[in-house]
mmCIF file of C-alpha atoms in Angstrom:
data_model
loop_
_atom_site.group_PDB
_atom_site.id
_atom_site.type_symbol
_atom_site.label_atom_id
_atom_site.label_comp_id
_atom_site.label_asym_id
_atom_site.label_seq_id
_atom_site.Cartn_x
_atom_site.Cartn_y
_atom_site.Cartn_z
ATOM 1 C CA MET A 1 196.690 94.590 84.597
ATOM 2 C CA THR A 2 198.494 97.868 84.003
ATOM 3 C CA MET A 3 197.619 101.136 82.380
ATOM 4 C CA SER A 4 200.312 100.393 79.758
ATOM 5 C CA ALA A 5 198.112 97.580 78.386
ATOM 6 C CA SER A 6 197.383 98.029 74.711
ATOM 7 C CA GLY A 7 194.886 96.857 72.101
ATOM 8 C CA GLN A 8 193.515 97.469 68.626
ATOM 9 C CA VAL A 9 191.386 100.600 68.181
ATOM 10 C CA PHE A 10 190.001 101.860 64.870
ATOM 11 C CA ASN A 11 188.544 105.194 65.937
ATOM 12 C CA ILE A 12 188.293 107.570 68.875
ATOM 13 C CA GLN A 13 185.337 109.863 68.305
ATOM 14 C CA ARG A 14 185.135 112.995 70.396
ATOM 15 C CA PHE A 15 181.937 114.995 70.980
ATOM 16 C CA SER A 16 179.705 111.978 70.469
ATOM 17 C CA LEU A 17 176.051 112.603 71.346
ATOM 18 C CA HIS A 18 174.450 109.227 70.643
ATOM 19 C CA ASP A 19 176.366 106.687 72.728
ATOM 20 C CA GLY A 20 175.095 107.441 76.203
ATOM 21 C CA PRO A 21 174.152 110.568 78.169
ATOM 22 C CA GLY A 22 175.742 113.948 77.575
ATOM 23 C CA ILE A 23 178.795 114.725 75.480
ATOM 24 C CA ARG A 24 181.035 111.686 75.238
ATOM 25 C CA THR A 25 184.182 110.289 73.710
ATOM 26 C CA THR A 26 183.515 106.941 72.062
ATOM 27 C CA VAL A 27 186.416 104.520 71.667
ATOM 28 C CA PHE A 28 185.886 101.899 68.949
ATOM 29 C CA LEU A 29 187.706 98.589 69.464
ATOM 30 C CA LYS A 30 188.368 96.114 66.643
ATOM 31 C CA GLY A 31 187.007 92.582 66.520
ATOM 32 C CA CYS A 32 183.418 91.293 66.539
ATOM 33 C CA PRO A 33 181.890 87.792 66.817
ATOM 34 C CA LEU A 34 178.770 88.776 64.828
ATOM 35 C CA ARG A 35 178.488 89.306 61.084
ATOM 36 C CA CYS A 36 175.349 91.407 60.846
ATOM 37 C CA GLN A 37 174.230 91.883 57.273
ATOM 38 C CA TRP A 38 173.698 95.611 57.882
ATOM 39 C CA CYS A 39 176.965 96.256 59.755
ATOM 40 C CA HIS A 40 177.851 99.958 59.560
ATOM 41 C CA ASN A 41 181.376 99.518 60.948
ATOM 42 C CA PRO A 42 182.900 96.729 58.815
ATOM 43 C CA GLU A 43 186.332 98.054 59.729
ATOM 44 C CA GLY A 44 185.576 96.860 63.265
ATOM 45 C CA LEU A 45 184.968 93.202 62.381
ATOM 46 C CA ASP A 46 188.547 92.002 61.936
ATOM 47 C CA PRO A 47 190.601 92.124 65.157
ATOM 48 C CA ARG A 48 193.723 92.989 63.161
ATOM 49 C CA ALA A 49 194.803 96.232 61.524
ATOM 50 C CA GLN A 50 193.843 96.435 57.849
ATOM 51 C CA VAL A 51 194.880 98.480 54.822
ATOM 52 C CA ARG A 52 192.036 100.509 53.355
ATOM 53 C CA LEU A 53 192.076 101.730 49.740
ATOM 54 C CA ASN A 54 190.150 104.949 49.182
ATOM 55 C CA MET A 55 189.684 104.922 45.416
ATOM 56 C CA HIS A 56 188.356 108.482 45.243
ATOM 57 C CA GLN A 57 191.804 109.703 46.320
ATOM 58 C CA CYS A 58 193.855 107.381 44.108
ATOM 59 C CA VAL A 59 195.459 109.028 41.037
ATOM 60 C CA HIS A 60 196.874 105.716 39.705
ATOM 61 C CA CYS A 61 200.468 106.806 40.044
ATOM 62 C CA GLY A 62 201.577 103.233 40.771
ATOM 63 C CA HIS A 63 203.956 104.189 43.558
ATOM 64 C CA CYS A 64 202.342 101.692 45.946
ATOM 65 C CA ALA A 65 203.037 98.877 43.480
ATOM 66 C CA GLU A 66 206.674 99.934 43.299
ATOM 67 C CA VAL A 67 207.254 99.839 47.058
ATOM 68 C CA CYS A 68 205.145 96.777 47.937
ATOM 69 C CA GLU A 69 207.389 93.751 48.468
ATOM 70 C CA HIS A 70 204.505 91.281 48.079
ATOM 71 C CA GLY A 71 203.043 92.410 44.765
ATOM 72 C CA CYS A 72 199.696 93.311 46.319
ATOM 73 C CA HIS A 73 198.964 96.299 44.088
ATOM 74 C CA THR A 74 198.192 96.212 40.381
ATOM 75 C CA VAL A 75 197.750 99.721 39.063
ATOM 76 C CA THR A 76 196.859 100.862 35.563
ATOM 77 C CA ALA A 77 195.693 104.203 34.212
ATOM 78 C CA ASP A 78 192.100 103.238 34.997
ATOM 79 C CA THR A 79 192.188 100.652 37.770
ATOM 80 C CA HIS A 80 193.796 99.849 41.092
ATOM 81 C CA ALA A 81 193.407 96.240 42.223
ATOM 82 C CA MET A 82 194.718 95.017 45.571
ATOM 83 C CA ASP A 83 195.449 91.361 46.341
ATOM 84 C CA ARG A 84 194.723 91.277 50.055
ATOM 85 C CA SER A 85 195.555 87.575 50.337
ATOM 86 C CA ALA A 86 199.210 88.512 49.836
ATOM 87 C CA CYS A 87 199.103 91.551 52.122
ATOM 88 C CA ASP A 88 200.720 91.316 55.556
ATOM 89 C CA ASP A 89 199.438 94.779 56.566
ATOM 90 C CA CYS A 90 202.980 96.089 56.951
ATOM 91 C CA GLY A 91 201.787 99.573 56.011
ATOM 92 C CA LYS A 92 204.702 100.426 53.739
ATOM 93 C CA CYS A 93 202.398 101.306 50.852
ATOM 94 C CA VAL A 94 200.430 103.538 53.202
ATOM 95 C CA GLU A 95 203.547 105.394 54.296
ATOM 96 C CA GLU A 96 204.683 105.903 50.715
ATOM 97 C CA CYS A 97 201.356 106.883 49.112
ATOM 98 C CA PRO A 98 201.697 110.605 48.240
ATOM 99 C CA TYR A 99 197.926 111.130 47.988
ATOM 100 C CA ALA A 100 196.751 109.381 51.178
ATOM 101 C CA ALA A 101 194.649 106.965 49.132
ATOM 102 C CA LEU A 102 195.850 104.144 51.377
ATOM 103 C CA GLU A 103 195.470 104.076 55.145
ATOM 104 C CA VAL A 104 195.840 101.611 57.974
ATOM 105 C CA VAL A 105 192.573 100.985 59.799
ATOM 106 C CA GLY A 106 193.392 99.975 63.341
ATOM 107 C CA GLU A 107 196.091 101.133 65.694
ATOM 108 C CA GLN A 108 197.771 99.386 68.584
ATOM 109 C CA ILE A 109 197.289 101.948 71.310
ATOM 110 C CA THR A 110 197.869 101.928 75.060
ATOM 111 C CA VAL A 111 195.337 102.707 77.756
ATOM 112 C CA ASP A 112 197.381 105.802 78.594
ATOM 113 C CA GLY A 113 197.179 106.848 74.948
ATOM 114 C CA ILE A 114 193.412 106.516 74.964
ATOM 115 C CA MET A 115 193.019 108.381 78.228
ATOM 116 C CA SER A 116 195.174 111.239 76.960
ATOM 117 C CA VAL A 117 192.564 111.788 74.233
ATOM 118 C CA VAL A 118 189.555 111.224 76.487
ATOM 119 C CA ALA A 119 190.881 113.655 79.092
ATOM 120 C CA ARG A 120 190.909 116.550 76.636
ATOM 121 C CA ASP A 121 187.175 117.027 77.029
ATOM 122 C CA LEU A 122 186.738 116.694 80.789
ATOM 123 C CA PRO A 123 184.971 120.093 81.085
ATOM 124 C CA PHE A 124 182.378 119.006 78.516
ATOM 125 C CA TYR A 125 181.695 115.757 80.360
ATOM 126 C CA GLU A 126 181.263 117.611 83.624
ATOM 127 C CA GLN A 127 178.899 120.200 82.151
ATOM 128 C CA SER A 128 176.758 117.743 80.175
ATOM 129 C CA GLY A 129 176.815 114.632 82.363
ATOM 130 C CA GLY A 130 178.792 112.813 79.694
ATOM 131 C CA GLY A 131 181.823 110.580 79.779
ATOM 132 C CA MET A 132 183.459 107.754 77.853
ATOM 133 C CA THR A 133 181.829 104.943 75.863
ATOM 134 C CA LEU A 134 183.520 101.784 74.600
ATOM 135 C CA SER A 135 182.114 100.454 71.345
ATOM 136 C CA GLY A 136 183.270 98.436 68.367
ATOM 137 C CA GLY A 137 183.250 95.875 67.011
ATOM 138 C CA GLU A 138 182.672 94.142 70.298
ATOM 139 C CA PRO A 139 184.804 95.472 73.174
ATOM 140 C CA MET A 140 184.487 92.225 75.125
ATOM 141 C CA MET A 141 186.570 90.465 72.465
ATOM 142 C CA GLN A 142 189.519 92.436 73.856
ATOM 143 C CA PHE A 143 188.488 91.796 77.440
ATOM 144 C CA GLU A 144 191.724 92.593 79.295
ATOM 145 C CA PHE A 145 192.141 95.788 77.289
ATOM 146 C CA THR A 146 188.515 96.781 77.850
ATOM 147 C CA ARG A 147 188.808 96.167 81.581
ATOM 148 C CA SER A 148 191.977 98.252 81.746
ATOM 149 C CA ILE A 149 190.410 101.173 79.875
ATOM 150 C CA LEU A 150 187.336 101.130 82.108
ATOM 151 C CA THR A 151 189.515 100.953 85.213
ATOM 152 C CA ALA A 152 191.444 104.025 84.087
ATOM 153 C CA ALA A 153 188.254 105.889 83.227
ATOM 154 C CA LYS A 154 186.696 105.206 86.626
ATOM 155 C CA ALA A 155 189.938 106.256 88.332
ATOM 156 C CA ALA A 156 189.564 109.563 86.467
ATOM 157 C CA GLY A 157 186.011 109.943 87.773
ATOM 158 C CA LEU A 158 184.331 109.458 84.394
ATOM 159 C CA HIS A 159 180.876 108.112 83.635
ATOM 160 C CA THR A 160 181.407 104.947 81.583
ATOM 161 C CA ALA A 161 179.201 103.179 79.064
ATOM 162 C CA LEU A 162 179.794 99.903 77.263
ATOM 163 C CA GLU A 163 178.120 99.120 73.952
ATOM 164 C CA THR A 164 178.060 95.345 73.677
ATOM 165 C CA THR A 165 176.305 92.463 71.971
ATOM 166 C CA SER A 166 176.588 90.637 75.341
ATOM 167 C CA LEU A 167 177.813 87.609 73.402
ATOM 168 C CA CYS A 168 180.387 86.638 75.996
ATOM 169 C CA ALA A 169 180.774 84.635 79.191
ATOM 170 C CA TRP A 170 178.581 85.815 82.075
ATOM 171 C CA ASP A 171 181.489 85.834 84.502
ATOM 172 C CA ARG A 172 183.271 88.388 82.332
ATOM 173 C CA LEU A 173 180.271 90.690 82.385
ATOM 174 C CA GLN A 174 180.127 90.282 86.153
ATOM 175 C CA GLU A 175 183.808 91.148 86.435
ATOM 176 C CA ILE A 176 183.463 94.494 84.686
ATOM 177 C CA ARG A 177 180.078 95.378 86.189
ATOM 178 C CA PRO A 178 181.592 97.668 88.878
ATOM 179 C CA LEU A 179 183.397 99.597 86.127
ATOM 180 C CA VAL A 180 180.364 100.293 83.914
ATOM 181 C CA ASP A 181 177.695 102.914 84.604
ATOM 182 C CA LEU A 182 175.535 102.032 81.588
ATOM 183 C CA PHE A 183 175.299 98.931 79.404
ATOM 184 C CA LEU A 184 174.116 99.658 75.866
ATOM 185 C CA VAL A 185 173.122 96.149 74.812
ATOM 186 C CA ASP A 186 172.533 95.510 71.116
ATOM 187 C CA LEU A 187 169.662 93.211 70.217
ATOM 188 C CA LYS A 188 169.365 92.161 66.566
ATOM 189 C CA HIS A 189 166.443 89.703 66.760
ATOM 190 C CA THR A 190 164.636 87.650 69.389
ATOM 191 C CA ASP A 191 164.129 84.545 67.207
ATOM 192 C CA ASP A 192 167.194 82.308 67.235
ATOM 193 C CA THR A 193 166.810 80.960 63.696
ATOM 194 C CA ARG A 194 166.318 84.438 62.282
ATOM 195 C CA HIS A 195 169.202 85.772 64.367
ATOM 196 C CA ARG A 196 171.503 83.135 62.868
ATOM 197 C CA GLU A 197 170.379 84.094 59.360
ATOM 198 C CA LEU A 198 170.985 87.784 59.942
ATOM 199 C CA THR A 199 174.147 87.727 62.072
ATOM 200 C CA GLY A 200 175.733 84.302 61.636
ATOM 201 C CA VAL A 201 175.458 83.383 65.328
ATOM 202 C CA SER A 202 172.872 82.181 67.846
ATOM 203 C CA ASN A 203 171.185 84.633 70.187
ATOM 204 C CA LYS A 204 170.726 82.185 73.066
ATOM 205 C CA GLN A 205 173.680 83.435 75.119
ATOM 206 C CA ILE A 206 172.800 87.030 74.242
ATOM 207 C CA LEU A 207 169.240 86.709 75.534
ATOM 208 C CA ALA A 208 170.345 84.757 78.598
ATOM 209 C CA ASN A 209 172.811 87.510 79.508
ATOM 210 C CA ILE A 210 170.229 90.234 78.919
ATOM 211 C CA HIS A 211 167.787 88.481 81.260
ATOM 212 C CA ARG A 212 170.464 88.094 83.946
ATOM 213 C CA MET A 213 171.631 91.702 83.647
ATOM 214 C CA VAL A 214 168.112 93.088 83.934
ATOM 215 C CA ALA A 215 167.164 90.696 86.752
ATOM 216 C CA ALA A 216 170.226 91.819 88.693
ATOM 217 C CA GLY A 217 169.180 95.457 88.351
ATOM 218 C CA TRP A 218 172.049 96.522 86.127
ATOM 219 C CA PRO A 219 171.720 99.817 84.244
ATOM 220 C CA VAL A 220 170.771 98.489 80.787
ATOM 221 C CA ARG A 221 169.446 100.121 77.651
ATOM 222 C CA LEU A 222 168.459 97.849 74.774
ATOM 223 C CA ARG A 223 169.600 99.224 71.420
ATOM 224 C CA ILE A 224 167.737 97.711 68.505
ATOM 225 C CA PRO A 225 168.700 98.310 64.876
ATOM 226 C CA PHE A 226 165.612 98.779 62.702
ATOM 227 C CA VAL A 227 166.476 97.414 59.259
ATOM 228 C CA PRO A 228 163.933 97.318 56.417
ATOM 229 C CA GLN A 229 163.508 93.930 54.732
ATOM 230 C CA ARG A 230 165.662 92.304 57.414
ATOM 231 C CA ASN A 231 164.641 92.475 61.075
ATOM 232 C CA ALA A 232 161.868 95.077 60.632
ATOM 233 C CA GLU A 233 159.241 92.334 60.589
ATOM 234 C CA PRO A 234 156.188 91.567 62.757
ATOM 235 C CA SER A 235 157.826 88.574 64.438
ATOM 236 C CA PHE A 236 160.572 90.780 65.864
ATOM 237 C CA LEU A 237 158.161 93.386 67.202
ATOM 238 C CA SER A 238 156.200 90.590 68.875
ATOM 239 C CA GLY A 239 159.448 89.159 70.205
ATOM 240 C CA ILE A 240 160.525 92.466 71.704
ATOM 241 C CA ASP A 241 157.136 92.874 73.368
ATOM 242 C CA ALA A 242 157.315 89.343 74.792
ATOM 243 C CA LEU A 243 160.879 89.866 76.002
ATOM 244 C CA LEU A 244 160.022 93.079 77.823
ATOM 245 C CA ALA A 245 156.836 91.581 79.247
ATOM 246 C CA SER A 246 158.877 88.761 80.784
ATOM 247 C CA MET A 247 160.885 91.223 82.870
ATOM 248 C CA PRO A 248 159.686 92.682 86.194
ATOM 249 C CA ALA A 249 161.506 95.938 85.401
ATOM 250 C CA PRO A 250 161.926 96.241 81.608
ATOM 251 C CA PRO A 251 164.860 98.374 80.459
ATOM 252 C CA PRO A 252 164.484 101.354 78.111
ATOM 253 C CA VAL A 253 164.505 100.559 74.395
ATOM 254 C CA GLU A 254 166.268 102.660 71.774
ATOM 255 C CA PHE A 255 165.735 102.031 68.063
ATOM 256 C CA LEU A 256 168.631 102.761 65.716
ATOM 257 C CA LEU A 257 167.601 103.477 62.131
ATOM 258 C CA TYR A 258 169.446 101.630 59.369
ATOM 259 C CA HIS A 259 171.432 103.863 57.026
ATOM 260 C CA ARG A 260 173.502 103.195 53.919
ATOM 261 C CA LEU A 261 176.627 105.141 54.886
ATOM 262 C CA ALA A 262 178.708 101.959 55.220
ATOM 263 C CA SER A 263 178.243 100.779 51.638
ATOM 264 C CA GLY A 264 181.484 102.384 50.447
ATOM 265 C CA LYS A 265 183.480 101.024 53.391
ATOM 266 C CA TRP A 266 183.164 97.417 52.227
ATOM 267 C CA ALA A 267 184.810 98.090 48.860
ATOM 268 C CA SER A 268 187.642 100.062 50.462
ATOM 269 C CA LEU A 269 188.422 97.036 52.636
ATOM 270 C CA GLY A 270 188.309 94.628 49.710
ATOM 271 C CA GLY A 271 184.911 93.132 50.458
ATOM 272 C CA GLU A 272 181.459 93.131 48.932
ATOM 273 C CA PRO A 273 178.583 95.029 50.581
ATOM 274 C CA THR A 274 176.406 92.622 52.538
ATOM 275 C CA MET A 275 173.216 94.630 51.958
ATOM 276 C CA PRO A 276 171.649 94.937 48.488
ATOM 277 C CA PRO A 277 171.614 98.519 47.153
ATOM 278 C CA ASP A 278 167.830 98.489 46.762
ATOM 279 C CA ILE A 279 167.173 98.228 50.502
ATOM 280 C CA PRO A 280 166.377 101.783 51.609
ATOM 281 C CA ALA A 281 167.495 103.560 54.727
ATOM 282 C CA ALA A 282 164.967 103.428 57.562
ATOM 283 C CA THR A 283 162.987 106.539 58.460
ATOM 284 C CA LEU A 284 161.176 107.823 61.529
ATOM 285 C CA HIS A 285 157.939 107.125 59.674
ATOM 286 C CA ASP A 286 158.939 103.473 59.250
ATOM 287 C CA VAL A 287 159.650 102.866 62.923
ATOM 288 C CA ALA A 288 156.772 104.965 64.273
ATOM 289 C CA PRO A 289 154.273 102.053 64.534
ATOM 290 C CA TRP A 290 156.801 100.047 66.550
ATOM 291 C CA VAL A 291 157.459 102.965 68.884
ATOM 292 C CA GLU A 292 153.743 103.549 69.296
ATOM 293 C CA ALA A 293 152.957 99.882 69.969
ATOM 294 C CA LEU A 294 155.645 99.480 72.608
ATOM 295 C CA THR A 295 154.927 102.867 74.194
ATOM 296 C CA ASP A 296 151.236 102.009 74.431
ATOM 297 C CA ALA A 297 152.275 98.791 76.181
ATOM 298 C CA GLY A 298 153.940 100.913 78.848
ATOM 299 C CA TYR A 299 157.594 100.692 77.832
ATOM 300 C CA ASP A 300 160.207 103.472 77.666
ATOM 301 C CA VAL A 301 160.979 103.780 73.948
ATOM 302 C CA SER A 302 163.079 106.243 71.947
ATOM 303 C CA VAL A 303 164.745 106.542 68.546
ATOM 304 C CA GLY A 304 168.473 107.256 68.423
#
């Protein structure tokens, strides 16, 4: 393990205020084992770099079709179609596009490269009690890279947070425990059948890891997306209550309100939105009964 280790990152967001305490820099790693219907970072699902087509910037000049060696682009005066099955993500069309309508999502970057960005805001971390957060995607899918980043961050004296689904081997979570000051653990649903319907995977390992983390006294915050017509249903509220009640020291709960900002991302990556357009964004009014019910039960609840 060296600080020259590298991995796929699709964004480094400075001055983040919602991914842990204080002012933070959030590093988003590519690759995720879940396929949540409401995913707001679809560019983080695929572990590889991808070419994104931003149609609002395309002027249909056809230059990308001229330079592409695989015939991926078909451009007319009114349309721009991209055959992604033929694309090898070489990025040549991106380099040659004069209007920046094409871009590569995902960059192979070293730990040193990440830390050079994170270190720019050290005074803000110190003043606000902030630090660095790893998110995704699922950072544990790039385990060696994640461990190396966290090691470098701790060596720099930073507060570290890890946003994770906890869908990974327990021994890997144990291995990075000394490097993480706060685990932001996503919970999509407590019912296994419903979890499979909504995310494509079982929640059994997720719940088992959450129980073990909390029982061991790890610093955990449960982050729960609140999605109308999906997991915002009575069975999930009951499941959350039962889960917390089963723990001697229940962790804080943070609800994250569903928004529709990702709808345009799917098309730019060549996919179809996985949420129907008639499902509205969630509001504080929508989640208020859940917050009230869990607060009245004695739990620490907030809305992010």
